[in-house]
Amino acid sequence: PEGTSFEAMDAFMQELYRTVADSLRPGERRAIIQVTAGGSTGGSPNSGFLNIFLADASERERSQKQIAE
């Protein structure tokens, strides 16, 4: 929410990262990038994003949809 401190937002984003990472099976991901805005990025201190790069479909058993659910 508006007014959230950088520290609180960063803790939330780190927890989100762990939740996503723990939900993926070995070999399903290439990378997960988590960024909390603020500080050196110059963004709002209460924003962030998380990108998930999955392994090629031929290299994993579950579809994107199955992983998302």
JSON list of C-alpha atoms in Angstrom, two decimals:
[
{"chain": "A", "resi": 1, "resn": "PRO", "atom": "CA", "xyz": [0.00, 0.00, 0.00]},
{"chain": "A", "resi": 2, "resn": "GLU", "atom": "CA", "xyz": [0.96, 3.65, -0.37]},
{"chain": "A", "resi": 3, "resn": "GLY", "atom": "CA", "xyz": [3.28, 4.69, 2.43]},
{"chain": "A", "resi": 4, "resn": "THR", "atom": "CA", "xyz": [4.82, 1.24, 2.92]},
{"chain": "A", "resi": 5, "resn": "SER", "atom": "CA", "xyz": [8.48, 1.52, 3.86]},
{"chain": "A", "resi": 6, "resn": "PHE", "atom": "CA", "xyz": [11.22, 0.16, 1.62]},
{"chain": "A", "resi": 7, "resn": "GLU", "atom": "CA", "xyz": [12.16, -2.37, 4.31]},
{"chain": "A", "resi": 8, "resn": "ALA", "atom": "CA", "xyz": [8.59, -3.71, 4.57]},
{"chain": "A", "resi": 9, "resn": "MET", "atom": "CA", "xyz": [8.23, -3.90, 0.79]},
{"chain": "A", "resi": 10, "resn": "ASP", "atom": "CA", "xyz": [11.59, -5.63, 0.43]},
{"chain": "A", "resi": 11, "resn": "ALA", "atom": "CA", "xyz": [10.60, -8.21, 3.07]},
{"chain": "A", "resi": 12, "resn": "PHE", "atom": "CA", "xyz": [7.34, -8.85, 1.20]},
{"chain": "A", "resi": 13, "resn": "MET", "atom": "CA", "xyz": [9.16, -9.25, -2.13]},
{"chain": "A", "resi": 14, "resn": "GLN", "atom": "CA", "xyz": [11.68, -11.65, -0.60]},
{"chain": "A", "resi": 15, "resn": "GLU", "atom": "CA", "xyz": [8.84, -13.76, 0.81]},
{"chain": "A", "resi": 16, "resn": "LEU", "atom": "CA", "xyz": [7.14, -13.73, -2.61]},
{"chain": "A", "resi": 17, "resn": "TYR", "atom": "CA", "xyz": [10.41, -14.90, -4.19]},
{"chain": "A", "resi": 18, "resn": "ARG", "atom": "CA", "xyz": [10.71, -17.78, -1.71]},
{"chain": "A", "resi": 19, "resn": "THR", "atom": "CA", "xyz": [7.07, -18.80, -2.26]},
{"chain": "A", "resi": 20, "resn": "VAL", "atom": "CA", "xyz": [7.51, -18.88, -6.03]},
{"chain": "A", "resi": 21, "resn": "ALA", "atom": "CA", "xyz": [10.90, -20.62, -5.89]},
{"chain": "A", "resi": 22, "resn": "ASP", "atom": "CA", "xyz": [9.56, -23.28, -3.50]},
{"chain": "A", "resi": 23, "resn": "SER", "atom": "CA", "xyz": [6.58, -23.98, -5.79]},
{"chain": "A", "resi": 24, "resn": "LEU", "atom": "CA", "xyz": [8.76, -24.81, -8.79]},
{"chain": "A", "resi": 25, "resn": "ARG", "atom": "CA", "xyz": [10.10, -28.31, -9.29]},
{"chain": "A", "resi": 26, "resn": "PRO", "atom": "CA", "xyz": [13.79, -28.91, -10.01]},
{"chain": "A", "resi": 27, "resn": "GLY", "atom": "CA", "xyz": [14.59, -28.05, -13.62]},
{"chain": "A", "resi": 28, "resn": "GLU", "atom": "CA", "xyz": [11.44, -25.98, -14.23]},
{"chain": "A", "resi": 29, "resn": "ARG", "atom": "CA", "xyz": [13.07, -22.56, -14.02]},
{"chain": "A", "resi": 30, "resn": "ARG", "atom": "CA", "xyz": [15.95, -20.82, -15.69]},
{"chain": "A", "resi": 31, "resn": "ALA", "atom": "CA", "xyz": [15.86, -17.78, -13.39]},
{"chain": "A", "resi": 32, "resn": "ILE", "atom": "CA", "xyz": [13.75, -15.70, -11.05]},
{"chain": "A", "resi": 33, "resn": "ILE", "atom": "CA", "xyz": [14.46, -11.97, -10.86]},
{"chain": "A", "resi": 34, "resn": "GLN", "atom": "CA", "xyz": [13.05, -10.03, -7.93]},
{"chain": "A", "resi": 35, "resn": "VAL", "atom": "CA", "xyz": [13.46, -6.27, -7.61]},
{"chain": "A", "resi": 36, "resn": "THR", "atom": "CA", "xyz": [12.22, -3.97, -4.88]},
{"chain": "A", "resi": 37, "resn": "ALA", "atom": "CA", "xyz": [12.06, -0.40, -6.16]},
{"chain": "A", "resi": 38, "resn": "GLY", "atom": "CA", "xyz": [13.48, 2.52, -4.29]},
{"chain": "A", "resi": 39, "resn": "GLY", "atom": "CA", "xyz": [16.99, 3.16, -3.11]},
{"chain": "A", "resi": 40, "resn": "SER", "atom": "CA", "xyz": [19.37, 3.21, -6.08]},
{"chain": "A", "resi": 41, "resn": "THR", "atom": "CA", "xyz": [16.60, 2.44, -8.62]},
{"chain": "A", "resi": 42, "resn": "GLY", "atom": "CA", "xyz": [14.95, 5.79, -7.95]},
{"chain": "A", "resi": 43, "resn": "GLY", "atom": "CA", "xyz": [11.47, 4.27, -7.92]},
{"chain": "A", "resi": 44, "resn": "SER", "atom": "CA", "xyz": [8.72, 4.42, -5.36]},
{"chain": "A", "resi": 45, "resn": "PRO", "atom": "CA", "xyz": [9.74, 2.60, -2.15]},
{"chain": "A", "resi": 46, "resn": "ASN", "atom": "CA", "xyz": [6.51, 0.59, -2.13]},
{"chain": "A", "resi": 47, "resn": "SER", "atom": "CA", "xyz": [6.76, -1.16, -5.48]},
{"chain": "A", "resi": 48, "resn": "GLY", "atom": "CA", "xyz": [8.54, -4.13, -6.92]},
{"chain": "A", "resi": 49, "resn": "PHE", "atom": "CA", "xyz": [8.38, -6.83, -9.55]},
{"chain": "A", "resi": 50, "resn": "LEU", "atom": "CA", "xyz": [9.19, -10.49, -9.98]},
{"chain": "A", "resi": 51, "resn": "ASN", "atom": "CA", "xyz": [9.97, -12.15, -13.32]},
{"chain": "A", "resi": 52, "resn": "ILE", "atom": "CA", "xyz": [10.02, -15.92, -13.72]},
{"chain": "A", "resi": 53, "resn": "PHE", "atom": "CA", "xyz": [11.92, -17.45, -16.62]},
{"chain": "A", "resi": 54, "resn": "LEU", "atom": "CA", "xyz": [10.83, -21.05, -17.11]},
{"chain": "A", "resi": 55, "resn": "ALA", "atom": "CA", "xyz": [12.84, -23.78, -18.75]},
{"chain": "A", "resi": 56, "resn": "ASP", "atom": "CA", "xyz": [11.79, -24.65, -22.29]},
{"chain": "A", "resi": 57, "resn": "ALA", "atom": "CA", "xyz": [8.54, -26.63, -22.41]},
{"chain": "A", "resi": 58, "resn": "SER", "atom": "CA", "xyz": [10.44, -29.64, -23.78]},
{"chain": "A", "resi": 59, "resn": "GLU", "atom": "CA", "xyz": [12.62, -29.63, -20.63]},
{"chain": "A", "resi": 60, "resn": "ARG", "atom": "CA", "xyz": [9.81, -29.75, -18.04]},
{"chain": "A", "resi": 61, "resn": "GLU", "atom": "CA", "xyz": [6.80, -31.91, -17.30]},
{"chain": "A", "resi": 62, "resn": "ARG", "atom": "CA", "xyz": [4.29, -29.21, -16.33]},
{"chain": "A", "resi": 63, "resn": "SER", "atom": "CA", "xyz": [2.80, -26.57, -18.62]},
{"chain": "A", "resi": 64, "resn": "GLN", "atom": "CA", "xyz": [2.91, -22.85, -17.84]},
{"chain": "A", "resi": 65, "resn": "LYS", "atom": "CA", "xyz": [-0.74, -23.06, -16.82]},
{"chain": "A", "resi": 66, "resn": "GLN", "atom": "CA", "xyz": [-0.11, -25.97, -14.45]},
{"chain": "A", "resi": 67, "resn": "ILE", "atom": "CA", "xyz": [2.78, -24.13, -12.84]},
{"chain": "A", "resi": 68, "resn": "ALA", "atom": "CA", "xyz": [0.71, -20.94, -12.45]},
{"chain": "A", "resi": 69, "resn": "GLU", "atom": "CA", "xyz": [-2.14, -22.81, -10.77]}
]
